[in-house]
Amino acid sequence: MLATSGPSPADLQRSLEELAARMLRQMEDLVAARAWQGLVDGFDDAKRGALNKYLTAVKRFGKTGGKYKDRWLREQREALDEAKAPVPVWVMTVDRVLSSFRPGRSRRSTS
């Protein structure tokens, strides 16, 4: 019989998988940090004002919008038109995105 020293292949595989998972988490953290830093670096007074206008419209709408639901939604959409850059879609819930954006072709559309 051969005597083996060191970790078994199963132990090595487990270590490799743990390191790969750790590396993936660190990459996700790095991407998130860089994305947020990019937003912070490009944030000026005009964007801050547009974002405040949007947040005010969202607060007015509340949970259901109440009697003036259509008016508050219109205000949200108008404010979001100005605040598109400082309000990244990936930090909004899907229902908030769907209720806030106007349907239509984006400026980046190729068709």
Short mmCIF file of N, CA and C in Angstrom, two decimals:
data_model
loop_
_atom_site.label_atom_id
_atom_site.label_comp_id
_atom_site.label_asym_id
_atom_site.label_seq_id
_atom_site.Cartn_x
_atom_site.Cartn_y
_atom_site.Cartn_z
N MET A 1 0.80 -1.19 0.00
CA MET A 1 0.00 0.00 0.00
C MET A 1 0.85 1.25 0.00
N LEU A 2 0.37 2.26 -0.72
CA LEU A 2 1.08 3.52 -0.75
C LEU A 2 0.61 4.39 0.40
N ALA A 3 1.53 4.99 1.04
CA ALA A 3 1.19 5.93 2.11
C ALA A 3 1.06 7.31 1.48
N THR A 4 -0.04 7.97 1.75
CA THR A 4 -0.23 9.31 1.21
C THR A 4 -0.12 10.32 2.33
N SER A 5 0.46 11.40 1.99
CA SER A 5 0.55 12.48 2.97
C SER A 5 -0.16 13.69 2.39
N GLY A 6 -0.68 14.53 3.25
CA GLY A 6 -1.37 15.72 2.78
C GLY A 6 -2.85 15.50 2.66
N PRO A 7 -3.53 16.50 2.20
CA PRO A 7 -4.99 16.42 2.13
C PRO A 7 -5.45 15.47 1.03
N SER A 8 -6.63 14.94 1.21
CA SER A 8 -7.22 14.03 0.22
C SER A 8 -7.77 14.85 -0.94
N PRO A 9 -8.00 14.19 -2.07
CA PRO A 9 -8.60 14.91 -3.20
C PRO A 9 -9.95 15.55 -2.84
N ALA A 10 -10.73 14.88 -2.01
CA ALA A 10 -12.02 15.43 -1.60
C ALA A 10 -11.82 16.71 -0.77
N ASP A 11 -10.81 16.68 0.11
CA ASP A 11 -10.51 17.88 0.91
C ASP A 11 -10.05 19.03 0.01
N LEU A 12 -9.22 18.71 -0.97
CA LEU A 12 -8.75 19.74 -1.90
C LEU A 12 -9.91 20.33 -2.70
N GLN A 13 -10.82 19.46 -3.15
CA GLN A 13 -11.98 19.92 -3.91
C GLN A 13 -12.84 20.85 -3.05
N ARG A 14 -13.08 20.46 -1.81
CA ARG A 14 -13.88 21.27 -0.90
C ARG A 14 -13.22 22.63 -0.66
N SER A 15 -11.91 22.63 -0.47
CA SER A 15 -11.18 23.89 -0.29
C SER A 15 -11.28 24.77 -1.52
N LEU A 16 -11.16 24.16 -2.69
CA LEU A 16 -11.26 24.90 -3.94
C LEU A 16 -12.65 25.54 -4.08
N GLU A 17 -13.69 24.79 -3.77
CA GLU A 17 -15.06 25.31 -3.86
C GLU A 17 -15.29 26.44 -2.87
N GLU A 18 -14.74 26.30 -1.65
CA GLU A 18 -14.88 27.36 -0.65
C GLU A 18 -14.16 28.64 -1.11
N LEU A 19 -12.97 28.47 -1.68
CA LEU A 19 -12.23 29.64 -2.17
C LEU A 19 -12.95 30.30 -3.34
N ALA A 20 -13.53 29.50 -4.22
CA ALA A 20 -14.26 30.06 -5.37
C ALA A 20 -15.49 30.84 -4.88
N ALA A 21 -16.19 30.31 -3.89
CA ALA A 21 -17.36 31.01 -3.34
C ALA A 21 -16.93 32.30 -2.66
N ARG A 22 -15.83 32.25 -1.93
CA ARG A 22 -15.32 33.46 -1.26
C ARG A 22 -14.91 34.52 -2.28
N MET A 23 -14.25 34.07 -3.36
CA MET A 23 -13.83 35.00 -4.40
C MET A 23 -15.05 35.64 -5.07
N LEU A 24 -16.10 34.87 -5.31
CA LEU A 24 -17.32 35.40 -5.91
C LEU A 24 -17.95 36.46 -5.00
N ARG A 25 -18.04 36.20 -3.69
CA ARG A 25 -18.60 37.19 -2.76
C ARG A 25 -17.77 38.47 -2.76
N GLN A 26 -16.45 38.32 -2.80
CA GLN A 26 -15.58 39.50 -2.81
C GLN A 26 -15.75 40.29 -4.11
N MET A 27 -15.92 39.60 -5.22
CA MET A 27 -16.14 40.26 -6.50
C MET A 27 -17.47 41.01 -6.48
N GLU A 28 -18.52 40.38 -5.94
CA GLU A 28 -19.82 41.05 -5.83
C GLU A 28 -19.70 42.31 -4.97
N ASP A 29 -18.99 42.21 -3.85
CA ASP A 29 -18.80 43.37 -2.98
C ASP A 29 -18.04 44.49 -3.70
N LEU A 30 -17.02 44.12 -4.47
CA LEU A 30 -16.24 45.10 -5.20
C LEU A 30 -17.08 45.80 -6.27
N VAL A 31 -17.87 45.03 -7.01
CA VAL A 31 -18.73 45.61 -8.05
C VAL A 31 -19.74 46.57 -7.41
N ALA A 32 -20.35 46.15 -6.32
CA ALA A 32 -21.32 47.02 -5.64
C ALA A 32 -20.65 48.30 -5.14
N ALA A 33 -19.48 48.18 -4.54
CA ALA A 33 -18.77 49.36 -4.03
C ALA A 33 -18.41 50.31 -5.16
N ARG A 34 -17.95 49.78 -6.28
CA ARG A 34 -17.59 50.64 -7.41
C ARG A 34 -18.82 51.30 -8.03
N ALA A 35 -19.91 50.57 -8.09
CA ALA A 35 -21.14 51.16 -8.63
C ALA A 35 -21.62 52.31 -7.75
N TRP A 36 -21.65 52.10 -6.44
CA TRP A 36 -22.05 53.17 -5.53
C TRP A 36 -21.07 54.34 -5.59
N GLN A 37 -19.78 54.05 -5.69
CA GLN A 37 -18.80 55.13 -5.78
C GLN A 37 -19.00 55.96 -7.04
N GLY A 38 -19.33 55.29 -8.13
CA GLY A 38 -19.61 56.01 -9.38
C GLY A 38 -20.79 56.95 -9.23
N LEU A 39 -21.82 56.50 -8.51
CA LEU A 39 -22.97 57.38 -8.26
C LEU A 39 -22.58 58.57 -7.40
N VAL A 40 -21.81 58.31 -6.37
CA VAL A 40 -21.40 59.38 -5.45
C VAL A 40 -20.53 60.40 -6.19
N ASP A 41 -19.61 59.92 -7.00
CA ASP A 41 -18.70 60.81 -7.72
C ASP A 41 -19.44 61.74 -8.69
N GLY A 42 -20.54 61.25 -9.28
CA GLY A 42 -21.26 62.05 -10.25
C GLY A 42 -22.44 62.81 -9.68
N PHE A 43 -22.57 62.83 -8.36
CA PHE A 43 -23.74 63.45 -7.72
C PHE A 43 -23.49 64.93 -7.49
N ASP A 44 -24.28 65.78 -8.16
CA ASP A 44 -24.13 67.23 -7.99
C ASP A 44 -25.44 67.82 -7.46
N ASP A 45 -25.49 69.14 -7.30
CA ASP A 45 -26.67 69.80 -6.74
C ASP A 45 -27.92 69.61 -7.60
N ALA A 46 -27.76 69.62 -8.91
CA ALA A 46 -28.91 69.43 -9.81
C ALA A 46 -29.51 68.03 -9.62
N LYS A 47 -28.65 67.03 -9.53
CA LYS A 47 -29.13 65.66 -9.32
C LYS A 47 -29.74 65.50 -7.94
N ARG A 48 -29.15 66.15 -6.95
CA ARG A 48 -29.70 66.11 -5.60
C ARG A 48 -31.10 66.73 -5.58
N GLY A 49 -31.28 67.85 -6.24
CA GLY A 49 -32.59 68.49 -6.32
C GLY A 49 -33.61 67.62 -7.02
N ALA A 50 -33.21 67.00 -8.13
CA ALA A 50 -34.11 66.11 -8.86
C ALA A 50 -34.51 64.91 -8.01
N LEU A 51 -33.56 64.38 -7.29
CA LEU A 51 -33.84 63.24 -6.42
C LEU A 51 -34.78 63.64 -5.28
N ASN A 52 -34.57 64.80 -4.70
CA ASN A 52 -35.47 65.28 -3.64
C ASN A 52 -36.89 65.48 -4.17
N LYS A 53 -37.00 65.99 -5.38
CA LYS A 53 -38.31 66.17 -6.00
C LYS A 53 -39.00 64.81 -6.17
N TYR A 54 -38.24 63.80 -6.60
CA TYR A 54 -38.79 62.46 -6.76
C TYR A 54 -39.22 61.88 -5.41
N LEU A 55 -38.36 62.01 -4.40
CA LEU A 55 -38.69 61.47 -3.08
C LEU A 55 -39.93 62.14 -2.49
N THR A 56 -40.08 63.43 -2.72
CA THR A 56 -41.28 64.14 -2.26
C THR A 56 -42.52 63.58 -2.95
N ALA A 57 -42.43 63.34 -4.24
CA ALA A 57 -43.56 62.78 -4.98
C ALA A 57 -43.90 61.37 -4.48
N VAL A 58 -42.89 60.57 -4.15
CA VAL A 58 -43.12 59.22 -3.63
C VAL A 58 -43.81 59.30 -2.27
N LYS A 59 -43.37 60.23 -1.42
CA LYS A 59 -43.99 60.38 -0.10
C LYS A 59 -45.44 60.83 -0.22
N ARG A 60 -45.73 61.72 -1.16
CA ARG A 60 -47.10 62.17 -1.37
C ARG A 60 -48.00 61.02 -1.79
N PHE A 61 -47.47 60.13 -2.61
CA PHE A 61 -48.25 58.98 -3.07
C PHE A 61 -48.57 58.06 -1.90
N GLY A 62 -47.60 57.86 -1.01
CA GLY A 62 -47.82 56.96 0.12
C GLY A 62 -47.92 55.52 -0.32
N LYS A 63 -48.75 54.74 0.38
CA LYS A 63 -48.89 53.32 0.06
C LYS A 63 -49.85 53.07 -1.10
N THR A 64 -50.94 53.79 -1.14
CA THR A 64 -51.96 53.51 -2.16
C THR A 64 -52.26 54.68 -3.08
N GLY A 65 -51.80 55.85 -2.74
CA GLY A 65 -52.05 57.01 -3.57
C GLY A 65 -53.28 57.80 -3.18
N GLY A 66 -54.24 57.10 -2.59
CA GLY A 66 -55.44 57.77 -2.12
C GLY A 66 -56.25 58.40 -3.24
N LYS A 67 -56.96 59.42 -2.86
CA LYS A 67 -57.89 60.11 -3.77
C LYS A 67 -57.18 60.69 -4.99
N TYR A 68 -55.94 61.15 -4.80
CA TYR A 68 -55.19 61.81 -5.87
C TYR A 68 -54.11 60.91 -6.48
N LYS A 69 -54.35 59.62 -6.50
CA LYS A 69 -53.38 58.64 -6.98
C LYS A 69 -52.79 59.01 -8.34
N ASP A 70 -53.63 59.32 -9.31
CA ASP A 70 -53.15 59.64 -10.65
C ASP A 70 -52.25 60.86 -10.66
N ARG A 71 -52.62 61.85 -9.87
CA ARG A 71 -51.81 63.07 -9.79
C ARG A 71 -50.43 62.77 -9.21
N TRP A 72 -50.40 61.97 -8.12
CA TRP A 72 -49.10 61.67 -7.49
C TRP A 72 -48.23 60.81 -8.40
N LEU A 73 -48.85 59.87 -9.12
CA LEU A 73 -48.08 59.06 -10.06
C LEU A 73 -47.51 59.92 -11.18
N ARG A 74 -48.31 60.87 -11.67
CA ARG A 74 -47.82 61.78 -12.71
C ARG A 74 -46.64 62.60 -12.18
N GLU A 75 -46.74 63.08 -10.94
CA GLU A 75 -45.63 63.83 -10.35
C GLU A 75 -44.39 62.96 -10.21
N GLN A 76 -44.60 61.69 -9.81
CA GLN A 76 -43.45 60.78 -9.71
C GLN A 76 -42.77 60.61 -11.05
N ARG A 77 -43.55 60.38 -12.09
CA ARG A 77 -42.98 60.17 -13.42
C ARG A 77 -42.24 61.41 -13.92
N GLU A 78 -42.84 62.58 -13.70
CA GLU A 78 -42.19 63.81 -14.13
C GLU A 78 -40.89 64.03 -13.36
N ALA A 79 -40.93 63.78 -12.06
CA ALA A 79 -39.73 63.95 -11.24
C ALA A 79 -38.66 62.94 -11.63
N LEU A 80 -39.09 61.72 -11.95
CA LEU A 80 -38.12 60.69 -12.32
C LEU A 80 -37.47 60.99 -13.66
N ASP A 81 -38.20 61.66 -14.56
CA ASP A 81 -37.58 62.08 -15.82
C ASP A 81 -36.36 62.94 -15.55
N GLU A 82 -36.45 63.81 -14.54
CA GLU A 82 -35.32 64.66 -14.17
C GLU A 82 -34.28 63.91 -13.35
N ALA A 83 -34.72 62.89 -12.61
CA ALA A 83 -33.84 62.22 -11.66
C ALA A 83 -33.34 60.86 -12.15
N LYS A 84 -33.44 60.60 -13.44
CA LYS A 84 -33.04 59.28 -13.94
C LYS A 84 -31.60 58.92 -13.59
N ALA A 85 -30.71 59.85 -13.75
CA ALA A 85 -29.30 59.54 -13.46
C ALA A 85 -29.06 59.23 -11.98
N PRO A 86 -29.59 60.02 -11.05
CA PRO A 86 -29.30 59.70 -9.65
C PRO A 86 -30.17 58.61 -9.05
N VAL A 87 -31.15 58.08 -9.78
CA VAL A 87 -31.98 57.00 -9.26
C VAL A 87 -31.77 55.76 -10.10
N PRO A 88 -30.75 54.98 -9.78
CA PRO A 88 -30.52 53.78 -10.57
C PRO A 88 -31.64 52.76 -10.37
N VAL A 89 -32.05 52.15 -11.44
CA VAL A 89 -33.15 51.20 -11.39
C VAL A 89 -32.83 50.03 -10.47
N TRP A 90 -31.57 49.63 -10.39
CA TRP A 90 -31.24 48.45 -9.61
C TRP A 90 -31.38 48.66 -8.11
N VAL A 91 -31.67 49.85 -7.62
CA VAL A 91 -31.94 50.03 -6.20
C VAL A 91 -33.42 50.23 -5.93
N MET A 92 -34.23 50.11 -6.97
CA MET A 92 -35.68 50.26 -6.82
C MET A 92 -36.34 48.89 -6.89
N THR A 93 -37.45 48.74 -6.18
CA THR A 93 -38.21 47.50 -6.30
C THR A 93 -38.86 47.47 -7.68
N VAL A 94 -39.17 46.26 -8.15
CA VAL A 94 -39.75 46.10 -9.48
C VAL A 94 -41.07 46.85 -9.58
N ASP A 95 -41.92 46.76 -8.56
CA ASP A 95 -43.20 47.47 -8.65
C ASP A 95 -43.01 48.98 -8.70
N ARG A 96 -41.97 49.48 -8.02
CA ARG A 96 -41.69 50.93 -8.06
C ARG A 96 -41.20 51.33 -9.46
N VAL A 97 -40.37 50.50 -10.05
CA VAL A 97 -39.88 50.79 -11.42
C VAL A 97 -41.05 50.81 -12.39
N LEU A 98 -41.90 49.79 -12.32
CA LEU A 98 -43.01 49.69 -13.27
C LEU A 98 -44.01 50.83 -13.12
N SER A 99 -44.20 51.32 -11.90
CA SER A 99 -45.16 52.41 -11.72
C SER A 99 -44.55 53.78 -11.98
N SER A 100 -43.23 53.88 -11.99
CA SER A 100 -42.59 55.19 -12.10
C SER A 100 -42.17 55.57 -13.52
N PHE A 101 -41.82 54.61 -14.34
CA PHE A 101 -41.32 54.93 -15.68
C PHE A 101 -42.44 55.00 -16.69
N ARG A 102 -42.28 55.91 -17.63
CA ARG A 102 -43.22 56.00 -18.74
C ARG A 102 -42.85 54.94 -19.77
N PRO A 103 -43.84 54.25 -20.29
CA PRO A 103 -43.51 53.30 -21.37
C PRO A 103 -43.09 54.06 -22.61
N GLY A 104 -42.19 53.51 -23.34
CA GLY A 104 -41.72 54.16 -24.57
C GLY A 104 -40.30 53.78 -24.85
N ARG A 105 -39.82 54.27 -25.94
CA ARG A 105 -38.48 53.95 -26.39
C ARG A 105 -37.48 54.82 -25.63
N SER A 106 -36.39 54.22 -25.18
CA SER A 106 -35.35 54.99 -24.51
C SER A 106 -34.47 55.68 -25.54
N ARG A 107 -33.69 56.63 -25.07
CA ARG A 107 -32.79 57.33 -25.98
C ARG A 107 -31.70 56.42 -26.50
N ARG A 108 -31.43 55.33 -25.80
CA ARG A 108 -30.38 54.40 -26.21
C ARG A 108 -30.89 53.37 -27.19
N SER A 109 -32.17 53.35 -27.46
CA SER A 109 -32.75 52.36 -28.33
C SER A 109 -32.14 52.47 -29.73
N THR A 110 -31.90 51.31 -30.34
CA THR A 110 -31.28 51.31 -31.67
C THR A 110 -32.30 51.17 -32.78
N SER A 111 -33.56 50.89 -32.42
CA SER A 111 -34.56 50.72 -33.48
C SER A 111 -35.42 51.94 -33.65
#
